[in-house]
Amino acid sequence: NDSIEVIASHLLCHADAQIRLLAFTFIVHPSAPKCPFLSIVLSSLALALPHYHAEIDPKARQDHLALIKRLFLRLIGLLTNFSRGLFDFKSQDIIPERDLLAQDSLRSLKPEAASLQQHLTFFEWYRAFLLHELDSTASYQRHAVSLKMVDFLLSNGTGFLLGRMSNTTSKAERRDLDNSFCHDLLTSLLALVLDPFDDVRELAACILQSIPPEAWASLSKEGASEVRTLSQICARGPVAGDDASLSAHNSSAISGLTLACQRAAKRAQSTARADHADGFGRLYALAVGIDNESKQTKQKKTWSDNDQLALCRLMSDLDDRIITIRTDIHTAVKTASLHGLLIAARYLVIRYNSQTPPYKIEPTQCHIWGENVDRLLVLSSDVWSAVKHILCADAPEGYEPDIVTDENPVGPKDLLSFCWRALKESSTLMHSLIAGFKGAPVVQAFQKHHYRTFGELAFTELAELRHRGAFSTVSQTFADCCIRCVESEDLETQSLPKEWYQKTLLCIQQRASALTRRSAGLPAMIIGILSATPKGPFFDTVLKDLQAIAHVKTETNGQNENLELPQVHAFNSLKDIFTDARFNTSVEQHMCSSLELAVHALESDRWAVRNCGLMLMKALITRMNNGTNTLSSKAPSSSRHSSSPIYHKYPNVPGLILRLLTHEDAAESERLHQGVTFPEKLVSQAQHVFPALEIIEQSGIPKEYYAEIRKASWDHLEGPVWAIRDKAAKALSYLPKSDAIESEVQRCLQSSVSSQNSLHGRLLYLRYLTTRLGSDSEGMHVVFLEMFDHFQSMILENRCPITRSTYINLLADLFEATSKDNFKDCNICSLNGWQLFTHYLHEDCPENPAFALEVAAKRRCRPLVGRFQESVDGNSVEPDISQTIFADMSASGVPHHPEHADEMLRKTGRFMSSLIKEDINLTAAVDEMVVAWSKALQLALDETAEVSIRQAAVDSLAEFFEYNQRVEVHTDKTSGHLHLFLSLYDSLLDDDEDVRNTGSATVSKLLASVAAQDDNTAVRIPLMVPAASHQLLEFLKARCRNYSAFWAEVVQRIIGKQPRPQQLPVLPSPRTSLERLKPEDTTLFVKEKQNLYVDEAKEAGIWLKVLLSMDSTAIETKTLRKLESWTLEGIDALIETASTEFDGPLGWTSKPEVLTLGVRILHAAHALMHYSRNDSLGVNGSGLRTRLKEMLVMSEQSQVNGTWMRIIRRSLE
């Protein structure tokens, strides 16, 4: 079993997620659970777990997370058993010499003590690792996994997570609190409460609620003078009267949290962003809860006077800000944001609902909450009245403020965002009052007038709103209100939904001329009312009423702009009913009549009615297939030949399909479309045909109507509208059985065509048909030859660029799907017309927009033909073509023709590989070409380049290393080769997953080949992306440790990678950079970071390890002096800032850019401290040490980010 565990540990970083999971499962679930882990297994886990935290695929990430939790459950059990002497020690478990967790001190210990120390070291490593993963610079994936693990460890081993580890402790629960760890953990969690991602904010807030009270003491140091009271946090001015009862508690638990809450309020006010407002609301509710717990007596109350005062303070401040909004809404956008206050009030309501047992609300609290509900309803109504003039405009996005001055530069986007978010948050607050269940505490405080006031407000908002983002929230609130009304014991309250239904019917008639926004909130009103009674006579009555309104014939009198069409609102309401899963069983009996109604709408002469009928038809088709799209191009088509169940279930469907496919004769068409333009006729035709073809595509054709429907569909395959031809081709391609595809292809190619439209439809049909053939299909060879035999008639004798491009794309599809094994007995170069075909692909087309599709098809087909020809015949890329491409590219570093850049980059990889193989001595001319090529790759892999260019660059590298895996990187002759490896490394940090996967596969093959050539017995497997980047750096460290160009590149990547890494450029002053990065970006709509995958602070640490492993002979003195000067200036800037500004929770170091800059400076200082041990380098180690000690003292006083302090401590060791 031990040997199997060792093998499994080697597979933990395999590229295949299933193999990784199986190996991890075997380690986590051993045959003997009480046995300690092997040291080599712990080392492998320490390498693999960081990669699992960064897993991109959500399913694989969740699977890994489940196993990580099981791993630490077992580890905690083992540590507990160690302390009690209950374990099965393996005497043969010897610590390897180069073990990641091995320490010299373990050699002198007994095996049992050494094993215990190793397990403790592993747990300590993971604790420190979690802190790094919670830094603000980490990716969403790392944040999510780390937060879930912190939550898990708090639930299953608080002492292990928050306590100091010791191998002499008798019980895990008795460890002393690790104040430094708790401080860093709480600071990171408080910062993540303002994270842009919702689930990260929620996880961080939940963890903070479960932190033990004594752990909060780590946040209480200097800076307490900055902390205001909780009531002052909300108010814009001094607060009097209530401060004494709600002041920040003298205990440490509340002071640090209140400081964070104060800063979050300031940030939410200055930026007005949704994530900052939500973060403030969460922190405020958390601070109130902790303050309440610290003041409560033994008899705990679920809603104390302290809670009530906090809510009253929020409501009072909301009143003030609403007054400001009514006075001057433009000023209020920047100075009176109320979103955070509404969110804070909502979280207080949610906390009360969650902590109070159902049906057990006290009478006094019932009275208090009745008053709270009254006041909150008034607040919500006031918010609505303050913003409705903007949100009720027919085009709110285009709302222009009446007054826009330089002193108050508030644009339409800012104003609209402010208004709809205000309504959204007020509606969500209302929803928190009434959501839940009948016995929820706040619902029990509702009185009869509350239900009516609540529902009337939501009803009014839905009836008048035009902003879709706003009424989508209000609709859920209205639906829950209707449900609570029906559950009420009061008969008058129970009848409210039916009363609102009658008002809704009246609104449909009154707003019959307002047809914008898909009927705006009217369908939501119907859905909300029906959600209270999802089945029964009332539900059937509503559907029949809506069908009756929708069936009314529209007027045909001219082009009346104010024409009333209540049918549109009825159709939109029916569509929402049929797409709502809650009504699945209730709508079945209305399907046939609704299908007839939708077809009737498609025959209307009004575009609005036809459009709504089309949307209803789409909803009905989805409902016929049980709410799913069952279509698959690779699925067997036998079900499409037999009668699908829908034709038995809905017997009128076949007739409706025929009616849609042949919906009008010429006379009727002329009468119906008299005065209508030709494009409008085509649109009308598409609206009829598409639903019928969609049903055929998903459900086939019933036997009784097979010939008739197929003929009608085939007629549309040859019609004048491209989109209809494409849809008909796709639907018809699923009808032939799999074993009849070859004969169908032959029949289609041999039959005559009457026009280019007919030919185009046939080719589209063949494209969809051939996609059903797998690459290993026996018929693929036959189909390819059949297609290619028509090259002359399709290309040489055909002058239409559209049909030619379709034919070329068809051949490209076959090249992509065909396996070379299909042609093992056939030389494709000997095919009749092959030379003409390849010549045609490289022939230029006329510069005319009509030939754009043909140009794109040729560009797509050319590389496929080259690769396919090589895989079959073993021919390489033509040297003359590659020479031409490279000559075009080498002069400026990039191709002259951007549209050909991806193709050129791919071809140069193979060409450069063959060039280097031929020139073994690597002449200066060849090395110059390699340097030019490496520059082109660096530009192509830049994060601002298009993903197709980046993919082409990594494909080019893959081609190069596949055919030239013995490239030297450590001699001065090969300066360009180093940057090829660095470009390969950069591809592993790309934002696109396909680019990273291609780079990872290339690295895996390269390292495996090098290991085989070096007679290395190490196991080489396909590596996941993070493991590939780690192994590639290990490869470079081993070969470039005394290479000066590599040293200069490493230094640049620590302090900030520059575009041209040949020499260290003049760096911007770190002091200037810090002053530029410190201020908060108050822009409402923040521009997202280009690359969300890479963590620049983490990368700086990775490259620092590379730098420390390099030989001193690689150091360039001039560059070292520049680095020393830059670092000293940076440390001085950090010391000055830390001495004048208190940091702490949500302080100036919580900004990712500032944190990254500090990490770069301190990593550079660490490197210089390492070099100061070598006197020949001339680094002033004593002066640097003095500055670092001063920085550490100031950091501890100002509670600067723990990541910085950990780097400083390591540097001073």
CSV table of C-alpha atoms in Angstrom, one decimal, residues 427-428 430-438 443 446 451 454-463 470-488 493-494 496-498 500-501 504 521-534 538 576 580 582-583:
chain,number,residue,atom,x,y,z
A,427,SER,CA,-37.6,46.4,-2.9
A,428,THR,CA,-35.2,43.8,-1.7
A,430,MET,CA,-39.3,44.8,1.5
A,431,HIS,CA,-38.8,41.3,0.2
A,432,SER,CA,-36.8,40.4,3.4
A,433,LEU,CA,-39.8,41.5,5.5
A,434,ILE,CA,-42.3,39.2,3.8
A,435,ALA,CA,-40.1,36.4,2.5
A,436,GLY,CA,-39.7,33.1,4.2
A,437,PHE,CA,-42.7,31.2,5.4
A,438,LYS,CA,-46.0,31.8,7.2
A,443,VAL,CA,-44.5,38.1,9.0
A,446,PHE,CA,-47.9,42.0,9.8
A,451,TYR,CA,-50.5,43.4,3.3
A,454,PHE,CA,-47.2,46.3,0.7
A,455,GLY,CA,-49.0,44.9,-2.4
A,456,GLU,CA,-50.3,48.2,-3.7
A,457,LEU,CA,-46.8,49.7,-3.6
A,458,ALA,CA,-45.3,46.7,-5.5
A,459,PHE,CA,-48.3,46.7,-7.9
A,460,THR,CA,-47.9,50.4,-8.7
A,461,GLU,CA,-44.2,50.0,-9.3
A,462,LEU,CA,-44.7,47.1,-11.7
A,463,ALA,CA,-47.5,48.9,-13.6
A,470,ALA,CA,-35.6,47.4,-11.6
A,471,PHE,CA,-38.9,45.6,-12.0
A,472,SER,CA,-37.3,42.2,-12.1
A,473,THR,CA,-36.6,42.6,-8.3
A,474,VAL,CA,-40.0,44.1,-7.6
A,475,SER,CA,-41.7,41.2,-9.3
A,476,GLN,CA,-40.3,38.7,-6.8
A,477,THR,CA,-41.4,40.9,-3.9
A,478,PHE,CA,-44.9,41.2,-5.3
A,479,ALA,CA,-45.1,37.4,-5.8
A,480,ASP,CA,-44.2,36.7,-2.2
A,481,CYS,CA,-46.7,39.3,-1.0
A,482,CYS,CA,-49.4,37.5,-2.9
A,483,ILE,CA,-48.4,34.1,-1.4
A,484,ARG,CA,-48.4,35.6,2.1
A,485,CYS,CA,-51.9,37.1,1.4
A,486,VAL,CA,-53.3,33.7,0.4
A,487,GLU,CA,-51.8,32.1,3.5
A,488,SER,CA,-53.4,34.7,5.8
A,493,THR,CA,-56.5,39.6,2.9
A,494,GLN,CA,-57.0,36.3,1.1
A,496,LEU,CA,-56.3,40.7,-2.4
A,497,PRO,CA,-54.6,38.8,-5.2
A,498,LYS,CA,-57.9,38.5,-7.1
A,500,TRP,CA,-55.1,42.9,-8.0
A,501,TYR,CA,-55.8,40.6,-11.0
A,504,THR,CA,-54.1,44.0,-14.0
A,521,GLY,CA,-44.0,44.8,-15.5
A,522,LEU,CA,-47.5,43.6,-16.6
A,523,PRO,CA,-46.4,39.9,-17.2
A,524,ALA,CA,-44.7,40.0,-13.8
A,525,MET,CA,-47.9,41.1,-12.2
A,526,ILE,CA,-49.7,38.1,-13.7
A,527,ILE,CA,-47.0,35.7,-12.6
A,528,GLY,CA,-46.9,37.1,-9.1
A,529,ILE,CA,-50.7,36.6,-8.7
A,530,LEU,CA,-50.6,33.1,-10.2
A,531,SER,CA,-47.7,32.1,-8.0
A,532,ALA,CA,-50.1,32.3,-5.0
A,533,THR,CA,-52.5,29.8,-6.7
A,534,PRO,CA,-50.4,27.8,-9.2
A,538,PHE,CA,-58.6,30.6,-10.8
A,576,ASP,CA,-44.0,34.0,-19.1
A,580,ASP,CA,-42.3,29.3,-15.5
A,582,ARG,CA,-43.9,26.3,-11.2
A,583,PHE,CA,-46.8,26.0,-13.6
